[in-house]
Tab-separated table of C-alpha atoms in Angstrom:
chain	number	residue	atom	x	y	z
A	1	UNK	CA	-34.236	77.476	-18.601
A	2	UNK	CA	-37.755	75.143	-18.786
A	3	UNK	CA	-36.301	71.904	-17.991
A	4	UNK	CA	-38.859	69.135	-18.824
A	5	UNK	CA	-37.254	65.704	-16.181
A	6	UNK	CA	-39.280	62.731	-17.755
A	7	UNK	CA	-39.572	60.087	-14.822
A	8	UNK	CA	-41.064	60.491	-11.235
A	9	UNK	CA	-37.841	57.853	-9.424
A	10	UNK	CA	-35.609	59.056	-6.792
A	11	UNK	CA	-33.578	60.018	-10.485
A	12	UNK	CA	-36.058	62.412	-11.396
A	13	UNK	CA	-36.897	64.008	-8.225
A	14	UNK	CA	-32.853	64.716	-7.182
A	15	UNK	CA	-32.431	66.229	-10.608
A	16	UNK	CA	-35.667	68.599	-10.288
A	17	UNK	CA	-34.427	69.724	-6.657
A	18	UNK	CA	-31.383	70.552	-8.047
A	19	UNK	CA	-32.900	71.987	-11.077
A	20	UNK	CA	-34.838	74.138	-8.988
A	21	UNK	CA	-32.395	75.101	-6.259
A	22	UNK	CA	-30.707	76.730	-9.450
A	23	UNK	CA	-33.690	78.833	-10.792
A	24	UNK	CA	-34.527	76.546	-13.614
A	25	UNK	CA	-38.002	75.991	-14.163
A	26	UNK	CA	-39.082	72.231	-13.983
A	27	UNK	CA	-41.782	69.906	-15.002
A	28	UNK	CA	-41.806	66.167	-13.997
A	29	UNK	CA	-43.524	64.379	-16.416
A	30	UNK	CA	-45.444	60.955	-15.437
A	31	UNK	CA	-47.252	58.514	-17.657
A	32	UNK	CA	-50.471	59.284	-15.457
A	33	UNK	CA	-50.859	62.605	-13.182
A	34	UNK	CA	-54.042	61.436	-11.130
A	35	UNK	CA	-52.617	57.698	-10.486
A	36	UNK	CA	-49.001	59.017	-9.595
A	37	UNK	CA	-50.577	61.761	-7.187
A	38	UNK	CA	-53.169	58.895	-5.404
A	39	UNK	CA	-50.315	56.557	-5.095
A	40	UNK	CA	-49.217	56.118	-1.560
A	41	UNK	CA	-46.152	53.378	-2.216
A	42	UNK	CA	-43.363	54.593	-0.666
A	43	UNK	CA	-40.324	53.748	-3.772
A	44	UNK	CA	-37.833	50.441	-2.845
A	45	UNK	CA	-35.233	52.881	-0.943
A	46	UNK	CA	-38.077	53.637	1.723
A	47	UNK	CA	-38.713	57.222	-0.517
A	48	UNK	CA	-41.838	59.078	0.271
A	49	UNK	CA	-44.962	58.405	-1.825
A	50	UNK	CA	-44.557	61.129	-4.763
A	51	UNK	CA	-48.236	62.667	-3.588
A	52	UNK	CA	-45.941	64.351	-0.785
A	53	UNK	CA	-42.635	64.639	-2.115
A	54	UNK	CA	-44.529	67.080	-4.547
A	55	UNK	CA	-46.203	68.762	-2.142
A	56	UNK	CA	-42.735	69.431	-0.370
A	57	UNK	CA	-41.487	71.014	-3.391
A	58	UNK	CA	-44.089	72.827	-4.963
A	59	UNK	CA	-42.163	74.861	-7.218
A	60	UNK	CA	-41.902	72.056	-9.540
A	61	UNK	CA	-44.514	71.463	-12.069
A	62	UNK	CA	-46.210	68.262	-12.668
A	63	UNK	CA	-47.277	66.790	-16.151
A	64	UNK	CA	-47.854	64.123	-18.545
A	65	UNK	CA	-44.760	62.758	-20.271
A	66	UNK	CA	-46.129	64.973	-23.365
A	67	UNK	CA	-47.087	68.438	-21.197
A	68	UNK	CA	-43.698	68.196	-19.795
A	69	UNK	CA	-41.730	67.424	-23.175
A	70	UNK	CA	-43.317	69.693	-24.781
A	71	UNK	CA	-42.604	72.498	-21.641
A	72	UNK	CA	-39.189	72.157	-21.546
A	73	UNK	CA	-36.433	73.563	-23.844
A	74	UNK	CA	-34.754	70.890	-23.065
A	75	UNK	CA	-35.343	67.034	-21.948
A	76	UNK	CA	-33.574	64.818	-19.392
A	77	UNK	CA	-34.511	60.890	-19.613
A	78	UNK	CA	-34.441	59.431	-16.079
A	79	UNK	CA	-36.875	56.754	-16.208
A	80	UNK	CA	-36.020	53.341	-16.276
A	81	UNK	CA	-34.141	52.328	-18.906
A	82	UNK	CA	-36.771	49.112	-20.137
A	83	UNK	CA	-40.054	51.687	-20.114
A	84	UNK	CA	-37.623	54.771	-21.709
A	85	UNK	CA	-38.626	54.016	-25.780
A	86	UNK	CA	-42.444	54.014	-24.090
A	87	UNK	CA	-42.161	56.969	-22.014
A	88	UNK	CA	-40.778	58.892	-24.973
A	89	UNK	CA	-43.299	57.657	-27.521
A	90	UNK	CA	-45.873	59.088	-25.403
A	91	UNK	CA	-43.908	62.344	-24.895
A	92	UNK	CA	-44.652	62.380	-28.570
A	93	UNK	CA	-42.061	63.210	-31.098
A	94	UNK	CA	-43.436	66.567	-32.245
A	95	UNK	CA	-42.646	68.082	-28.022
A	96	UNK	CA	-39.615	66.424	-28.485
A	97	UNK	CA	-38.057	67.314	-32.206
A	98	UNK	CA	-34.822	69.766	-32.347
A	99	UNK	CA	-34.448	69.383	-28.824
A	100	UNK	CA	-31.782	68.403	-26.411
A	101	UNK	CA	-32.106	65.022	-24.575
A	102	UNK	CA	-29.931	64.328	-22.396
A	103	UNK	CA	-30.122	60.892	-20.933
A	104	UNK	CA	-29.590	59.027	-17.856
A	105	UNK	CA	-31.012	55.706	-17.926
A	106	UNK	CA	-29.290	52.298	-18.133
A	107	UNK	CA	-30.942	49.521	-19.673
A	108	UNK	CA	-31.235	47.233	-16.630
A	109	UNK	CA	-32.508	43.883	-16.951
A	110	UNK	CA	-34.387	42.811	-13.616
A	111	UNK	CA	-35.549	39.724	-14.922
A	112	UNK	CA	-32.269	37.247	-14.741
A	113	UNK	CA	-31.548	37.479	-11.236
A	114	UNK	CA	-29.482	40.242	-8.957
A	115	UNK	CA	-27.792	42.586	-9.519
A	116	UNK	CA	-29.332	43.292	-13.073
A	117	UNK	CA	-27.832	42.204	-16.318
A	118	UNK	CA	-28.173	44.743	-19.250
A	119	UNK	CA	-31.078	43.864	-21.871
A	120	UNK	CA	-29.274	42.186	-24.608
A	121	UNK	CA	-31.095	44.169	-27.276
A	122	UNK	CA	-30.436	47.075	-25.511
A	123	UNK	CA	-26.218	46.423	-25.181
A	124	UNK	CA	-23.271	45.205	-26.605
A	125	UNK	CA	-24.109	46.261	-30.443
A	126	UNK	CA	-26.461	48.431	-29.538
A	127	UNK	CA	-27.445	51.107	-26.664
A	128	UNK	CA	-30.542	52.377	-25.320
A	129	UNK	CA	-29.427	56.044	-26.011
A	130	UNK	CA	-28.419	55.010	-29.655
A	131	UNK	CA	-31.811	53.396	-29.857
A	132	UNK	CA	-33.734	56.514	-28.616
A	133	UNK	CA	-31.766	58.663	-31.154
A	134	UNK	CA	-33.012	55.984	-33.922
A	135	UNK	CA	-36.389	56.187	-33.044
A	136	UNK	CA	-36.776	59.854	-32.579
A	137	UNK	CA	-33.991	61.079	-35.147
A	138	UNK	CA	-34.788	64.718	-34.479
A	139	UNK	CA	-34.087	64.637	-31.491
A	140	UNK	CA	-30.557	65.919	-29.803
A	141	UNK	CA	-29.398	62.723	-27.605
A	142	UNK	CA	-26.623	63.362	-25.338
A	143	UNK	CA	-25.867	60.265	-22.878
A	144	UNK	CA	-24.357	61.523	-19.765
A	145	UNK	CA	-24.009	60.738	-15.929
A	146	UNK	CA	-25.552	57.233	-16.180
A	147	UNK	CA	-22.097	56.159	-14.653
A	148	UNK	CA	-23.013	56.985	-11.203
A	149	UNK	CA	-25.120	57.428	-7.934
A	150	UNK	CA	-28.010	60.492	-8.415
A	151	UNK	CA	-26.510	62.612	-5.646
A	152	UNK	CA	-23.031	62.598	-7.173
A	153	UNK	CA	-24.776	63.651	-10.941
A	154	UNK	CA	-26.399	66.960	-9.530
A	155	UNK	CA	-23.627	67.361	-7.107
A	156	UNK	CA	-20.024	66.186	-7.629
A	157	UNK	CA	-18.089	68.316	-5.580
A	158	UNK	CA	-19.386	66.110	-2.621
A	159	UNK	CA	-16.774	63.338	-3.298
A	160	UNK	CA	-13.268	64.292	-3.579
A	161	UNK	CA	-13.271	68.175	-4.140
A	162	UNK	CA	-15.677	66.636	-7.421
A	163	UNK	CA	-12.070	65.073	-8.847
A	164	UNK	CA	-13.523	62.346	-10.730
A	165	UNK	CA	-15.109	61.497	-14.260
A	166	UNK	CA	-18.411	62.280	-16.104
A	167	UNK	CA	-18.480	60.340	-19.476
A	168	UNK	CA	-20.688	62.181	-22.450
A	169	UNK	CA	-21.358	60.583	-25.869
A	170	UNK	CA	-23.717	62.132	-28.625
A	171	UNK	CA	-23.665	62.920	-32.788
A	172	UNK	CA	-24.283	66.613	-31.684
A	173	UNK	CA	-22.076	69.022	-30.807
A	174	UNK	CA	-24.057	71.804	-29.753
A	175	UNK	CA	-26.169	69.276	-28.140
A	176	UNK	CA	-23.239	68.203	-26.172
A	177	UNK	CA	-22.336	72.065	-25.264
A	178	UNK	CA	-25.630	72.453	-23.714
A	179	UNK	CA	-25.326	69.593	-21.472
A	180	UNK	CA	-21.686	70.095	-20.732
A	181	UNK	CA	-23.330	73.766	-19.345
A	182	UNK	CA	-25.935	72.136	-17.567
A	183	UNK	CA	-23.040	69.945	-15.828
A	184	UNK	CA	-21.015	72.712	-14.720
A	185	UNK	CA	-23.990	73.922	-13.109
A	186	UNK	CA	-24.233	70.948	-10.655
A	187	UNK	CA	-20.684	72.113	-10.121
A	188	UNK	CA	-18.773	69.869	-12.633
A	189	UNK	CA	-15.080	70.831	-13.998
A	190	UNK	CA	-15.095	71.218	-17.736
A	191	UNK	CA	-11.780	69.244	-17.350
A	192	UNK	CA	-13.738	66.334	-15.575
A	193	UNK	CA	-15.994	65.646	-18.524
A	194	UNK	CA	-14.911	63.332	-21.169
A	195	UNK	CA	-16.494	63.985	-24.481
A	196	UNK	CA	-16.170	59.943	-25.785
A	197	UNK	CA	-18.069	60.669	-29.023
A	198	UNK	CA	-20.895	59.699	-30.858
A	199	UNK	CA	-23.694	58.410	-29.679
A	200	UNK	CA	-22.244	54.790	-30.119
A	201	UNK	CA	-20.060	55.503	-27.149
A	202	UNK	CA	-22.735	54.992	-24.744
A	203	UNK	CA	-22.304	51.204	-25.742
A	204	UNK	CA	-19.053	51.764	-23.570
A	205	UNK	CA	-20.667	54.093	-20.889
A	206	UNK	CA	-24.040	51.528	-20.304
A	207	UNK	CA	-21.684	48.573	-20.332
A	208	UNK	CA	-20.179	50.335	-17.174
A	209	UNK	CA	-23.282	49.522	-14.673
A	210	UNK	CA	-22.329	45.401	-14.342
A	211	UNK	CA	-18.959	46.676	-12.711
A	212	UNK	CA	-20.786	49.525	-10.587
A	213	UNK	CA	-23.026	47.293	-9.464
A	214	UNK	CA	-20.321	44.513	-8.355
A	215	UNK	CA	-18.254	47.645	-6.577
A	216	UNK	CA	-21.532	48.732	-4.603
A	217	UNK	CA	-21.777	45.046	-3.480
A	218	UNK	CA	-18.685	44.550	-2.497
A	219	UNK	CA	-18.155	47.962	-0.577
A	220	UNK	CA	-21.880	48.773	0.331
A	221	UNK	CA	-21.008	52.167	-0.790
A	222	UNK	CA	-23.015	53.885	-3.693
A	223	UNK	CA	-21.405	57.263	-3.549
A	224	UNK	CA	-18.540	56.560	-5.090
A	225	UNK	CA	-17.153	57.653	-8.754
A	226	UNK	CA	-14.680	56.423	-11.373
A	227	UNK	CA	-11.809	58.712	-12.511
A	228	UNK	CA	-10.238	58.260	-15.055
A	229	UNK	CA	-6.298	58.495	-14.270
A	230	UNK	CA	-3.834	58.949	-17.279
B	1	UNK	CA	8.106	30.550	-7.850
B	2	UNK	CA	7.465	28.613	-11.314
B	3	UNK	CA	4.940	30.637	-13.436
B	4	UNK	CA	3.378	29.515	-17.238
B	5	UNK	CA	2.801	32.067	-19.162
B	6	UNK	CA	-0.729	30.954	-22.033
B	7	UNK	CA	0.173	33.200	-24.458
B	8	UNK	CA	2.638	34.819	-26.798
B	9	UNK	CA	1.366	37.840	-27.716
B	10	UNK	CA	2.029	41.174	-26.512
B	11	UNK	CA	-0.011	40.452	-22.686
B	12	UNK	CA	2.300	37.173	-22.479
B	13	UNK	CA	5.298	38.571	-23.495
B	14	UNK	CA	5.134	41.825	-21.137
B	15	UNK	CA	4.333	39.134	-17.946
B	16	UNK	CA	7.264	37.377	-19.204
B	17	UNK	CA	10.052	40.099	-18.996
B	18	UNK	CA	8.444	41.273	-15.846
B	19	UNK	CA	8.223	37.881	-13.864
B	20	UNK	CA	11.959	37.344	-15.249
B	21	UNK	CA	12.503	41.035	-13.466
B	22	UNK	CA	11.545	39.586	-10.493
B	23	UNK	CA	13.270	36.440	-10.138
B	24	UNK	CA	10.473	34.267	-11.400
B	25	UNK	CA	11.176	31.265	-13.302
B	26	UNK	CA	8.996	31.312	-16.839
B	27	UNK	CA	7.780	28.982	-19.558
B	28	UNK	CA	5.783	30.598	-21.911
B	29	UNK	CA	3.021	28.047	-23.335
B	30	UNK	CA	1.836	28.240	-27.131
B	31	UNK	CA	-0.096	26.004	-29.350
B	32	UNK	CA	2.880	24.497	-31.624
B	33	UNK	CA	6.250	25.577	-30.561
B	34	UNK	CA	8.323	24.669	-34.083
B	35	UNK	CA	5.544	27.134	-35.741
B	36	UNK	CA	5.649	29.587	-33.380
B	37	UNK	CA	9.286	29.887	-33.900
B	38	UNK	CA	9.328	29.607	-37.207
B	39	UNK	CA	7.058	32.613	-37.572
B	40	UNK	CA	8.357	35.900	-39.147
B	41	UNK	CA	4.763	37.915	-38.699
B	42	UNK	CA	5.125	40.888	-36.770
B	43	UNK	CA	2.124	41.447	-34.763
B	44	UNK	CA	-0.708	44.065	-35.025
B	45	UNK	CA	1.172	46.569	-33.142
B	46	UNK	CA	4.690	46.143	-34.786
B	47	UNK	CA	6.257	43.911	-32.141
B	48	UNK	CA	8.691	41.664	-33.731
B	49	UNK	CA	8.538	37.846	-34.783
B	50	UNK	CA	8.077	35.698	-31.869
B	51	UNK	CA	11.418	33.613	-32.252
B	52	UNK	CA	13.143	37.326	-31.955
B	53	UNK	CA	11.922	38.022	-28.901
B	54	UNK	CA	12.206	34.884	-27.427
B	55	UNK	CA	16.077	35.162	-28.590
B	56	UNK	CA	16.611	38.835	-26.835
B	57	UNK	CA	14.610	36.996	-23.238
B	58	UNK	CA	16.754	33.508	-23.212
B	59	UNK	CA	16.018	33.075	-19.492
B	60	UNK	CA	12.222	32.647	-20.670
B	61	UNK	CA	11.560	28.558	-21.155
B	62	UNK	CA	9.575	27.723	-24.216
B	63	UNK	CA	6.828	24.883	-24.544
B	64	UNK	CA	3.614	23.792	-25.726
B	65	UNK	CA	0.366	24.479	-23.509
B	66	UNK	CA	0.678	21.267	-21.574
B	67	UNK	CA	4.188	21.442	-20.582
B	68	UNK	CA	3.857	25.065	-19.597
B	69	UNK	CA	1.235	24.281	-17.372
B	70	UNK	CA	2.575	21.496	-16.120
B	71	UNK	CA	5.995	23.771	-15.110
B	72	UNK	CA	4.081	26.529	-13.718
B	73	UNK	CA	3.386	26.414	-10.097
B	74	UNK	CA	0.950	28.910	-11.118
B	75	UNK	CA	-0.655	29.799	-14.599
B	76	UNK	CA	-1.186	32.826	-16.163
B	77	UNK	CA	-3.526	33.287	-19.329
B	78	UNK	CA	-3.296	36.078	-21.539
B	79	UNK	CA	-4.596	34.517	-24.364
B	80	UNK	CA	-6.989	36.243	-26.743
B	81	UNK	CA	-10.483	35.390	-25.102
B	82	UNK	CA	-12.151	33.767	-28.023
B	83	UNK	CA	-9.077	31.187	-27.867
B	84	UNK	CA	-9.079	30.611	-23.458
B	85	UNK	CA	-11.016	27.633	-23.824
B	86	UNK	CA	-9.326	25.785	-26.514
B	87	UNK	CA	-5.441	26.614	-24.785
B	88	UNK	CA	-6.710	25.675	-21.568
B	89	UNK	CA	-7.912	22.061	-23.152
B	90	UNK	CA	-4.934	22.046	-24.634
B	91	UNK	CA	-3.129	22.611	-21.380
B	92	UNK	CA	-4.977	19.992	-20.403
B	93	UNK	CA	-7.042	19.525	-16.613
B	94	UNK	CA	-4.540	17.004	-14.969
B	95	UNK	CA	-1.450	20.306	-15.666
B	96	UNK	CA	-4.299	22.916	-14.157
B	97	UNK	CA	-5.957	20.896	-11.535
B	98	UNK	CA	-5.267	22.524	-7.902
B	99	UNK	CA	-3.603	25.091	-9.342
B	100	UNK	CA	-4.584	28.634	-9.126
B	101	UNK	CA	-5.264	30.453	-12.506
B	102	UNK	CA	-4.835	34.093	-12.896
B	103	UNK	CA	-6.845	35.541	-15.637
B	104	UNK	CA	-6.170	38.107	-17.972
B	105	UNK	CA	-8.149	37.835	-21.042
B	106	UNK	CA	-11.175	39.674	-22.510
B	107	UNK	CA	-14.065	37.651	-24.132
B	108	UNK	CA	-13.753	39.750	-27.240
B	109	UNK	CA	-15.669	39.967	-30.611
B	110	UNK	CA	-13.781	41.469	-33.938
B	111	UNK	CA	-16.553	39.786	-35.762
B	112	UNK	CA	-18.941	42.696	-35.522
B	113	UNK	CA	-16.380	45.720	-36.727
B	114	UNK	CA	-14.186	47.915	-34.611
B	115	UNK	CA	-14.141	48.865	-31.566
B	116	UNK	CA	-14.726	44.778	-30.793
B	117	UNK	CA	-17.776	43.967	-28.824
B	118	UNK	CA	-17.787	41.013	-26.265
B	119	UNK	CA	-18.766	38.041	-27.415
B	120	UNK	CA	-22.693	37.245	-26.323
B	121	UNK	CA	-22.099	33.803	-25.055
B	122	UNK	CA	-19.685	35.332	-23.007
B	123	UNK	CA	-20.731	38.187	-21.311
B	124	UNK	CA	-23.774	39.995	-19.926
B	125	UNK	CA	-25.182	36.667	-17.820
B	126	UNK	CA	-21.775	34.875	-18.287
B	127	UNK	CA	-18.040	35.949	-18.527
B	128	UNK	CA	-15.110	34.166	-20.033
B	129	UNK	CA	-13.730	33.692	-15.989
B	130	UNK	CA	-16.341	31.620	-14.842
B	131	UNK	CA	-16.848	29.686	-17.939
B	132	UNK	CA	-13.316	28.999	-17.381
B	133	UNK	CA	-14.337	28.060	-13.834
B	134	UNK	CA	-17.079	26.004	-14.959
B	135	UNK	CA	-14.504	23.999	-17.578
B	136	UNK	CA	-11.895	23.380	-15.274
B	137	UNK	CA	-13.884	23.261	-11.587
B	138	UNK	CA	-10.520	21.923	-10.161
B	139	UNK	CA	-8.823	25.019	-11.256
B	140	UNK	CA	-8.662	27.847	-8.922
B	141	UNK	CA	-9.849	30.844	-11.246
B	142	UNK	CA	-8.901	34.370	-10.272
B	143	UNK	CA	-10.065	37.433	-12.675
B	144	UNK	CA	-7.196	40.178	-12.540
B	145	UNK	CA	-5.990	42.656	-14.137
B	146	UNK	CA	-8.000	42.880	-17.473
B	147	UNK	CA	-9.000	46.339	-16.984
B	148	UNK	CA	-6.161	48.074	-18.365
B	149	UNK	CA	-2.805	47.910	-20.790
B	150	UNK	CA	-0.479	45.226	-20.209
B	151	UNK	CA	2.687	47.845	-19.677
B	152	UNK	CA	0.540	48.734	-16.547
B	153	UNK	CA	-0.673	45.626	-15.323
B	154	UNK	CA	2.581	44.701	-14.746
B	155	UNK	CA	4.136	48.295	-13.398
B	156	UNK	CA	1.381	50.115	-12.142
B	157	UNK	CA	3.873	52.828	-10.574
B	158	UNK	CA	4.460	54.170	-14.226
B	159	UNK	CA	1.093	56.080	-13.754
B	160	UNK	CA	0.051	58.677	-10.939
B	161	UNK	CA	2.424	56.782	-8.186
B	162	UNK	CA	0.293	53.814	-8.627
B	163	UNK	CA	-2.725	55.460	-7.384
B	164	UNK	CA	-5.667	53.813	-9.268
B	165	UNK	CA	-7.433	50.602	-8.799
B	166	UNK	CA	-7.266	46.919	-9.910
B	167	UNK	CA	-9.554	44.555	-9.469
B	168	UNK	CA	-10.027	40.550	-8.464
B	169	UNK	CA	-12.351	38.129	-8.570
B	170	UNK	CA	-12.888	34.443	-7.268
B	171	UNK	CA	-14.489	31.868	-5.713
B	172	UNK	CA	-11.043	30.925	-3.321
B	173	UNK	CA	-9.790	33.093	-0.939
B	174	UNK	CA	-6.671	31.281	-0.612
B	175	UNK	CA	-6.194	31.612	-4.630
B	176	UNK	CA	-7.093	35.542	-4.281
B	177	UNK	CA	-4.365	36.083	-1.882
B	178	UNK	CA	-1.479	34.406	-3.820
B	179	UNK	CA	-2.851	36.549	-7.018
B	180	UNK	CA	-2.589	40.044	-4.539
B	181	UNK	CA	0.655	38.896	-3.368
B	182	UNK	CA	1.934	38.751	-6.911
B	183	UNK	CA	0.247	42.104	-7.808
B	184	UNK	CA	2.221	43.510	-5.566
B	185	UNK	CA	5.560	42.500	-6.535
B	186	UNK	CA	4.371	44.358	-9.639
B	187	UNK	CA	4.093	47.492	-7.338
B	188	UNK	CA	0.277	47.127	-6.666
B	189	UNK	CA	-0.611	48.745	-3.547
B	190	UNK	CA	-3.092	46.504	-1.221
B	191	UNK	CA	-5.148	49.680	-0.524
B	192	UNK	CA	-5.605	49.442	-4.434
B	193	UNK	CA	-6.619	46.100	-5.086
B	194	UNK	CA	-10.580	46.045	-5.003
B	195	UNK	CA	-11.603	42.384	-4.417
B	196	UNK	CA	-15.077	42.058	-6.020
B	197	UNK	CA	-16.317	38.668	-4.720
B	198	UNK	CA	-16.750	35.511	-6.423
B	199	UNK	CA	-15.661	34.885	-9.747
B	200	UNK	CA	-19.245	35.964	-11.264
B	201	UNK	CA	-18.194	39.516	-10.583
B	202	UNK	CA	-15.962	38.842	-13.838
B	203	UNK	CA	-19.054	39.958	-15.463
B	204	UNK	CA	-18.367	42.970	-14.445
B	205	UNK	CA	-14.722	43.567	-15.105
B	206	UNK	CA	-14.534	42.084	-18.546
B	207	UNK	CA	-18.001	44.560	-19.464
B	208	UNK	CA	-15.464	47.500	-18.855
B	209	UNK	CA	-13.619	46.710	-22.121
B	210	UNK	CA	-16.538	49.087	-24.588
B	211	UNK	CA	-15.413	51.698	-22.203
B	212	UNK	CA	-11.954	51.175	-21.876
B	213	UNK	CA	-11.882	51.008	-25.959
B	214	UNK	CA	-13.883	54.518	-26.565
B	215	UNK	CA	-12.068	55.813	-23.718
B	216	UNK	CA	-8.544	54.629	-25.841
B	217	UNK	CA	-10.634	55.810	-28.694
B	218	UNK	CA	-11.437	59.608	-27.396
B	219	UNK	CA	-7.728	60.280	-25.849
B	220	UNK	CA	-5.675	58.070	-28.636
B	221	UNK	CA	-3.963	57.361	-25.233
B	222	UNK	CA	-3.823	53.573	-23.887
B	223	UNK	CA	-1.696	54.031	-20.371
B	224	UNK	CA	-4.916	54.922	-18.306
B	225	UNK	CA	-6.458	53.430	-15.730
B	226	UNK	CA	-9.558	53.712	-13.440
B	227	UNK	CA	-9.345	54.800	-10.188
B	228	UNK	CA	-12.878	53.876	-7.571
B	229	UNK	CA	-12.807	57.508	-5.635
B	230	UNK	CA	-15.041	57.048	-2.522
């Protein structure tokens, strides 16, 4: 499948490794091509600059936010959560209408201290994946795997035989079939993903970073999961 | 050891029977006790009138706020979260002060439809533990147990051998360990106690309620619990 991954973050690049280590093909979409290929930051977890993590997997296209939506059949949001409405608004809705989003970010708020609080327009009564849906109504959103650590998304089976929880919400059930699909190709159990909804769940699923963050803190360990136990 | 039990409702009453279980001696603490007995409402979940119950657990003492805390060696609160503040004023600083509070309640909001929100003053960059702390500095405040239904707060063996994890929060160690001690006549395992720091990590535990209610929502099935795989 063309797989469009909108966001260049240590997100974005595990899912289009993965994404191409299964035979999908994969643009990464960036607000701006020539700055993101000149830049020679390396990322806040000591990540290569993005110039050479491309050149180290040259299989996977490179893009505007717009070349790439409108490249792949389907979408996957993994920029950060504040910048997502912008990144998709210049994605453009006509790359993006009747397709399947399927969305990762949280809606971290950086500017009230560590860890990050959620943006209170963004949570509680609302969501940033119920917001996207409202501002690009064409569009399939499916919220799924923002619950967790990037390595464990693309590849569960590396904790626990993969015996723990993936949350999905979305108004879409086809939508939702498609991602579920894409899931079991990282290797998730059908049984290990809990359809929670609509796209209003993701209130519930977003609301789950303050308590991820405090359990990473406390244990210094990221790659850890939630299951649910019942 | 002499425990007050804030609260009549279905959280209080479950403590109740359980800390009777065990030997513990009981006062449950309520607003105005002629009312409360009086009463013939059954509650939202079919549970009968107060002054029935109270008749079928006779080793359970009865008494307003103040004189429960003022029994209780330690105090429990499973009041409804909009309410904390107001009981605990009621139970007034010089029957808390020293003593160590464990903390049940979820800052919840029914104003804004069903499933209930949190309530924005108390959540997000606040929770309804440390504004308890903050109220009361004299009163050692330790989050527990607010994750999940009462029947398995108090018997967490009823589910998957009591494999799944609780969490507590606090700002005194010494307040943290009588809480886990407690926990564990209930059956909680220490290996399954997840202590998340100082009582600001309540932010986090009290934001897992919009999951735990779509979760509830999804499965129509409220004896669940979260287990941290690692």
């Amino acid at each position: 499948m063309k797989i469009a991954v909108l966001g260049t973050g240590t997100v974005g690049r595990t899912f289009a490794e993965r994404l191409i280590s299964l035979n999908h093909e994969v643009m990464i979409g960036t607000r701006n091509v020539a700055d993101k290929l000149a830049s020679t930051e390396t990322d806040f977890y000591g990540n290569p600059p993005f110039g050479e993590w491309i050149k180290q997997n040259e299989k996977v296209k490179l893009g505007t936010f717009a070349e790439a939506a409108a490249f792949g059949e389907m979408v996957l949001n993994t920029t950060q959560g504040a910048g997502s409405i912008n990144a998709l608004n210049l994605a453009e809705a006509k790359n993006l209408n009747g397709k399947v989003l399927m969305d990762m970010a949280n809606p971290l708020d950086f500017s009230k201290g560590m860890p990050p609080s959620l943006l209170p327009e963004l949570s509680n009564t609302n969501s940033l994946a119920e917001e996207i849906q409202k501002t690009f109504p064409e569009l399939k959103v499916v919220k799924a795997l923002n619950t967790m650590w990037c390595g464990l998304m693309v590849n569960p089976n590396m904790l626990a035989g993969g015996d723990h929880t993936a949350f999905i919400s979305g108004n879409d059930a086809e939508a939702k079939a498609k991602v579920k699909a894409l899931m079991q190709e990282f290797g998730w159990k059908a049984e290990n993903i809990l359809d929670l909804g609509d796209i209003t769940t993701a209130r519930g699923t977003e609301a789950m970073l303050p308590v991820w963050l405090r359990i990473y803190g406390a244990t210094q360990n990221g790659a850890f999961n939630f299951k649910v136990v019942s």
